[in-house]
Amino acid sequence: MSSLVIYGNEFAGHMENGLSPEFFKYRFLAEGDSWMDRSAMFHTSLLQALAPAMDAAGDEVLIINVAMFGDTMRRVGDCARGDFRLWVNTQFSWKFDAILLSAGGNDFIDAARDPGPGQGILRDLAVEPVPASGRDCLKRTAVATLVNQYMNPNFSALYNVIQSSRHANVPIFLNNYDTPTARNAPAFPRGHAWLFDAYVKNSIAPTLWPDLTAAIFDEVQATIAGWTNGRNNLVSVPTHGTLVPAATGSIGSDADWLNEIHPNACGWSKLAAVWRKAIKEVLVS
């Protein structure tokens, strides 16, 4: 039997056509953003690379995917009280062996890109002195507000739903992303990039972009690491530093990146290998 990735809303149809979840070696529930969902129309995702990687190791897996591109931790926390709660509480004859979560990256990106200049987590250098380092373009108090008032409470909501369900203490694997290169490489033709747009809007010089992007994703990873404190069933998947960065100024697919913030097929394959290793270390221990 080959591994299978299906969306949650496809599950009933697959069952009617003979799907037998209990015959798979493992069953995973995936939640989160575009790193779990398709990263762009007609392109792939981590799960589409993870399934064949599990197959190649003889570990057939069924992955039920309830992720949605663009989702933030805040939205995932809200959804945890609805459809996600149903998935972890439905009395199937089988249980999920693990939960895969990718969330947090979009919260930081939205907080950089969506507000007006200087209103999010970035300084507006059109009206503020230019700092010596790109890292100093980040507003630390705004980051703390984002994490402590929005992201952490919503992660707790998701975690508590799991812990109060029949899947309490099931391993939860957390995506750590990797650090992208800010560049004008949107997901869709004539679309908008993410960090590129945020930096231009806040009048941040390109020479400061690499350090600023590194600072943002250091904060993402620190936030995710904080979620594991005091929670023994959380596994932080060590993906940081896996991918070859795209070249500054490149557009479209370059190195291991399809666009500004999503890996390409080669990148997903590298990440899937890291995920498979992390999953196997936990599930066979």
C-alpha positions as a Python dict, from the first residue, in 0.01 Angstrom:
ca = {
    (1, 'M'): (0, 0, 0),
    (2, 'S'): (135, 344, -93),
    (3, 'S'): (124, 643, 136),
    (4, 'L'): (-165, 882, 79),
    (5, 'V'): (-222, 1250, 151),
    (6, 'I'): (-584, 1366, 140),
    (7, 'Y'): (-769, 1678, 247),
    (8, 'G'): (-1010, 1643, 535),
    (9, 'N'): (-1310, 1719, 317),
    (10, 'E'): (-1211, 1430, 87),
    (11, 'F'): (-1203, 1171, 364),
    (12, 'A'): (-1566, 1056, 342),
    (13, 'G'): (-1541, 1005, -32),
    (14, 'H'): (-1225, 800, 6),
    (15, 'M'): (-1392, 587, 274),
    (16, 'E'): (-1685, 520, 41),
    (17, 'N'): (-1434, 406, -221),
    (18, 'G'): (-1269, 155, 12),
    (19, 'L'): (-1008, 349, 209),
    (20, 'S'): (-899, 150, 518),
    (21, 'P'): (-699, 379, 750),
    (22, 'E'): (-618, 93, 989),
    (23, 'F'): (-413, -79, 716),
    (24, 'F'): (-155, 199, 705),
    (25, 'K'): (147, 172, 932),
    (26, 'Y'): (99, 529, 1054),
    (27, 'R'): (-181, 787, 1044),
    (28, 'F'): (-105, 1159, 1078),
    (29, 'L'): (-326, 1467, 1112),
    (30, 'A'): (-168, 1778, 955),
    (31, 'E'): (-272, 2134, 1045),
    (32, 'G'): (-130, 2474, 966),
    (33, 'D'): (-24, 2690, 674),
    (34, 'S'): (104, 2656, 317),
    (35, 'W'): (408, 2452, 423),
    (36, 'M'): (156, 2174, 489),
    (37, 'D'): (-102, 2282, 234),
    (38, 'R'): (-2, 2344, -128),
    (39, 'S'): (232, 2641, -128),
    (40, 'A'): (93, 2776, -454),
    (41, 'M'): (-158, 2660, -712),
    (42, 'F'): (-30, 2354, -899),
    (43, 'H'): (276, 2327, -676),
    (44, 'T'): (358, 2085, -399),
    (45, 'S'): (411, 2097, -23),
    (46, 'L'): (601, 1928, 255),
    (47, 'L'): (340, 1654, 285),
    (48, 'Q'): (360, 1564, -84),
    (49, 'A'): (734, 1508, -36),
    (50, 'L'): (702, 1340, 303),
    (51, 'A'): (463, 1068, 184),
    (52, 'P'): (702, 915, -74),
    (53, 'A'): (993, 955, 169),
    (54, 'M'): (800, 747, 422),
    (55, 'D'): (713, 495, 149),
    (56, 'A'): (1077, 455, 53),
    (57, 'A'): (1155, 357, 412),
    (58, 'G'): (872, 103, 417),
    (59, 'D'): (650, 319, 638),
    (60, 'E'): (320, 363, 457),
    (61, 'V'): (137, 661, 603),
    (62, 'L'): (-208, 812, 568),
    (63, 'I'): (-200, 1189, 615),
    (64, 'I'): (-527, 1377, 670),
    (65, 'N'): (-456, 1738, 579),
    (66, 'V'): (-668, 2016, 730),
    (67, 'A'): (-407, 2288, 669),
    (68, 'M'): (-488, 2602, 471),
    (69, 'F'): (-242, 2825, 287),
    (70, 'G'): (-212, 3166, 447),
    (71, 'D'): (-325, 3052, 790),
    (72, 'T'): (-170, 3208, 1098),
    (73, 'M'): (-132, 3061, 1445),
    (74, 'R'): (-413, 3291, 1548),
    (75, 'R'): (-647, 3144, 1288),
    (76, 'V'): (-536, 2789, 1361),
    (77, 'G'): (-611, 2849, 1729),
    (78, 'D'): (-961, 2966, 1640),
    (79, 'C'): (-1019, 2668, 1410),
    (80, 'A'): (-903, 2428, 1682),
    (81, 'R'): (-1238, 2475, 1850),
    (82, 'G'): (-1425, 2362, 1537),
    (83, 'D'): (-1323, 2113, 1268),
    (84, 'F'): (-992, 2025, 1430),
    (85, 'R'): (-1169, 1933, 1753),
    (86, 'L'): (-1394, 1697, 1557),
    (87, 'W'): (-1098, 1524, 1396),
    (88, 'V'): (-918, 1454, 1723),
    (89, 'N'): (-1236, 1347, 1904),
    (90, 'T'): (-1417, 1134, 1645),
    (91, 'Q'): (-1433, 775, 1766),
    (92, 'F'): (-1271, 599, 1473),
    (93, 'S'): (-1152, 241, 1524),
    (94, 'W'): (-799, 385, 1495),
    (95, 'K'): (-612, 685, 1630),
    (96, 'F'): (-368, 930, 1480),
    (97, 'D'): (-7, 834, 1554),
    (98, 'A'): (110, 1194, 1536),
    (99, 'I'): (-1, 1548, 1461),
    (100, 'L'): (203, 1762, 1221),
    (101, 'L'): (182, 2139, 1267),
    (102, 'S'): (324, 2425, 1064),
    (103, 'A'): (223, 2761, 1211),
    (104, 'G'): (383, 3087, 1316),
    (105, 'G'): (562, 3205, 1004),
    (106, 'N'): (261, 3382, 859),
    (107, 'D'): (194, 3564, 1186),
    (108, 'F'): (532, 3736, 1163),
    (109, 'I'): (508, 3796, 789),
    (110, 'D'): (160, 3947, 819),
    (111, 'A'): (273, 4165, 1110),
    (112, 'A'): (554, 4296, 888),
    (113, 'R'): (359, 4336, 565),
    (114, 'D'): (-4, 4416, 640),
    (115, 'P'): (3, 4716, 877),
    (116, 'G'): (90, 5064, 757),
    (117, 'P'): (454, 5178, 772),
    (118, 'G'): (581, 5160, 1130),
    (119, 'Q'): (253, 5013, 1256),
    (120, 'G'): (363, 4649, 1269),
    (121, 'I'): (685, 4480, 1380),
    (122, 'L'): (907, 4690, 1149),
    (123, 'R'): (1039, 5041, 1194),
    (124, 'D'): (948, 5299, 931),
    (125, 'L'): (1285, 5425, 816),
    (126, 'A'): (1123, 5704, 618),
    (127, 'V'): (1075, 5882, 950),
    (128, 'E'): (1324, 5708, 1182),
    (129, 'P'): (1704, 5711, 1182),
    (130, 'V'): (1864, 5434, 978),
    (131, 'P'): (2008, 5175, 1221),
    (132, 'A'): (2353, 5022, 1188),
    (133, 'S'): (2212, 4670, 1161),
    (134, 'G'): (1915, 4518, 988),
    (135, 'R'): (1826, 4346, 1314),
    (136, 'D'): (1756, 4687, 1464),
    (137, 'C'): (1479, 4744, 1209),
    (138, 'L'): (1269, 4502, 1414),
    (139, 'K'): (1050, 4653, 1686),
    (140, 'R'): (1106, 4420, 1980),
    (141, 'T'): (812, 4547, 2183),
    (142, 'A'): (579, 4482, 1888),
    (143, 'V'): (725, 4132, 1850),
    (144, 'A'): (664, 4064, 2219),
    (145, 'T'): (302, 4177, 2184),
    (146, 'L'): (251, 3957, 1878),
    (147, 'V'): (393, 3652, 2051),
    (148, 'N'): (253, 3693, 2401),
    (149, 'Q'): (-93, 3831, 2326),
    (150, 'Y'): (-178, 3645, 2007),
    (151, 'M'): (45, 3354, 1911),
    (152, 'N'): (108, 3187, 2246),
    (153, 'P'): (-257, 3191, 2363),
    (154, 'N'): (-371, 3043, 2033),
    (155, 'F'): (-110, 2771, 2040),
    (156, 'S'): (-225, 2691, 2392),
    (157, 'A'): (-584, 2668, 2265),
    (158, 'L'): (-481, 2417, 2000),
    (159, 'Y'): (-267, 2220, 2241),
    (160, 'N'): (-542, 2208, 2503),
    (161, 'V'): (-792, 2077, 2248),
    (162, 'I'): (-554, 1791, 2172),
    (163, 'Q'): (-477, 1719, 2536),
    (164, 'S'): (-845, 1708, 2629),
    (165, 'S'): (-918, 1466, 2345),
    (166, 'R'): (-863, 1095, 2290),
    (167, 'H'): (-528, 1197, 2138),
    (168, 'A'): (-377, 1336, 2457),
    (169, 'N'): (1, 1285, 2463),
    (170, 'V'): (20, 1192, 2092),
    (171, 'P'): (345, 1341, 1953),
    (172, 'I'): (303, 1684, 1795),
    (173, 'F'): (574, 1773, 1542),
    (174, 'L'): (638, 2145, 1495),
    (175, 'N'): (772, 2300, 1176),
    (176, 'N'): (1071, 2530, 1227),
    (177, 'Y'): (1074, 2664, 869),
    (178, 'D'): (1404, 2789, 726),
    (179, 'T'): (1525, 3142, 663),
    (180, 'P'): (1424, 3275, 319),
    (181, 'T'): (1579, 3551, 110),
    (182, 'A'): (1371, 3868, 81),
    (183, 'R'): (1323, 3915, -295),
    (184, 'N'): (1059, 4007, -549),
    (185, 'A'): (947, 3648, -611),
    (186, 'P'): (572, 3615, -547),
    (187, 'A'): (378, 3289, -565),
    (188, 'F'): (170, 3402, -861),
    (189, 'P'): (258, 3604, -1172),
    (190, 'R'): (175, 3971, -1113),
    (191, 'G'): (119, 3886, -747),
    (192, 'H'): (291, 4037, -445),
    (193, 'A'): (593, 3914, -257),
    (194, 'W'): (581, 3915, 123),
    (195, 'L'): (897, 4033, 295),
    (196, 'F'): (1001, 4229, -14),
    (197, 'D'): (679, 4430, -1),
    (198, 'A'): (709, 4482, 375),
    (199, 'Y'): (1065, 4612, 353),
    (200, 'V'): (995, 4844, 61),
    (201, 'K'): (686, 4985, 233),
    (202, 'N'): (890, 5063, 544),
    (203, 'S'): (1171, 5224, 341),
    (204, 'I'): (1430, 4970, 456),
    (205, 'A'): (1740, 4964, 236),
    (206, 'P'): (1822, 4631, 66),
    (207, 'T'): (2161, 4621, 238),
    (208, 'L'): (1974, 4568, 567),
    (209, 'W'): (1742, 4295, 440),
    (210, 'P'): (1954, 3983, 506),
    (211, 'D'): (2012, 4064, 874),
    (212, 'L'): (1650, 4171, 920),
    (213, 'T'): (1514, 3850, 766),
    (214, 'A'): (1748, 3646, 985),
    (215, 'A'): (1622, 3836, 1290),
    (216, 'I'): (1256, 3774, 1200),
    (217, 'F'): (1308, 3401, 1157),
    (218, 'D'): (1518, 3381, 1472),
    (219, 'E'): (1211, 3518, 1649),
    (220, 'V'): (986, 3264, 1473),
    (221, 'Q'): (1207, 2979, 1587),
    (222, 'A'): (1236, 3118, 1941),
    (223, 'T'): (857, 3139, 1961),
    (224, 'I'): (817, 2778, 1848),
    (225, 'A'): (1086, 2667, 2093),
    (226, 'G'): (890, 2841, 2368),
    (227, 'W'): (586, 2629, 2290),
    (228, 'T'): (780, 2316, 2383),
    (229, 'N'): (859, 2437, 2736),
    (230, 'G'): (685, 2213, 2988),
    (231, 'R'): (512, 2009, 2716),
    (232, 'N'): (675, 1671, 2679),
    (233, 'N'): (492, 1553, 2367),
    (234, 'L'): (610, 1838, 2142),
    (235, 'V'): (890, 1777, 1894),
    (236, 'S'): (1059, 2071, 1724),
    (237, 'V'): (1171, 1945, 1383),
    (238, 'P'): (1524, 2082, 1314),
    (239, 'T'): (1471, 2218, 963),
    (240, 'H'): (1656, 2547, 1013),
    (241, 'G'): (1968, 2557, 797),
    (242, 'T'): (1853, 2276, 566),
    (243, 'L'): (1792, 2475, 249),
    (244, 'V'): (2031, 2653, 14),
    (245, 'P'): (1928, 3021, 18),
    (246, 'A'): (1803, 3187, -297),
    (247, 'A'): (2027, 3455, -443),
    (248, 'T'): (1954, 3815, -351),
    (249, 'G'): (1774, 3982, -638),
    (250, 'S'): (1665, 3656, -800),
    (251, 'I'): (1308, 3608, -915),
    (252, 'G'): (1116, 3283, -948),
    (253, 'S'): (1261, 2951, -845),
    (254, 'D'): (1623, 2969, -731),
    (255, 'A'): (1841, 2730, -528),
    (256, 'D'): (1597, 2544, -296),
    (257, 'W'): (1321, 2808, -309),
    (258, 'L'): (1023, 2822, -545),
    (259, 'N'): (935, 3179, -452),
    (260, 'E'): (1022, 3415, -170),
    (261, 'I'): (889, 3206, 119),
    (262, 'H'): (816, 2857, -18),
    (263, 'P'): (1064, 2582, -112),
    (264, 'N'): (1068, 2417, -452),
    (265, 'A'): (1060, 2042, -518),
    (266, 'C'): (1428, 2002, -432),
    (267, 'G'): (1380, 2199, -110),
    (268, 'W'): (1074, 2000, -8),
    (269, 'S'): (1266, 1677, -65),
    (270, 'K'): (1544, 1793, 168),
    (271, 'L'): (1294, 1899, 434),
    (272, 'A'): (1099, 1573, 403),
    (273, 'A'): (1415, 1378, 484),
    (274, 'V'): (1458, 1581, 804),
    (275, 'W'): (1092, 1533, 898),
    (276, 'R'): (1099, 1159, 831),
    (277, 'K'): (1406, 1115, 1051),
    (278, 'A'): (1251, 1318, 1335),
    (279, 'I'): (923, 1127, 1312),
    (280, 'K'): (1088, 786, 1309),
    (281, 'E'): (1311, 868, 1606),
    (282, 'V'): (1001, 939, 1813),
    (283, 'L'): (762, 674, 1685),
    (284, 'V'): (1005, 382, 1721),
    (285, 'S'): (1143, 489, 2059),
}
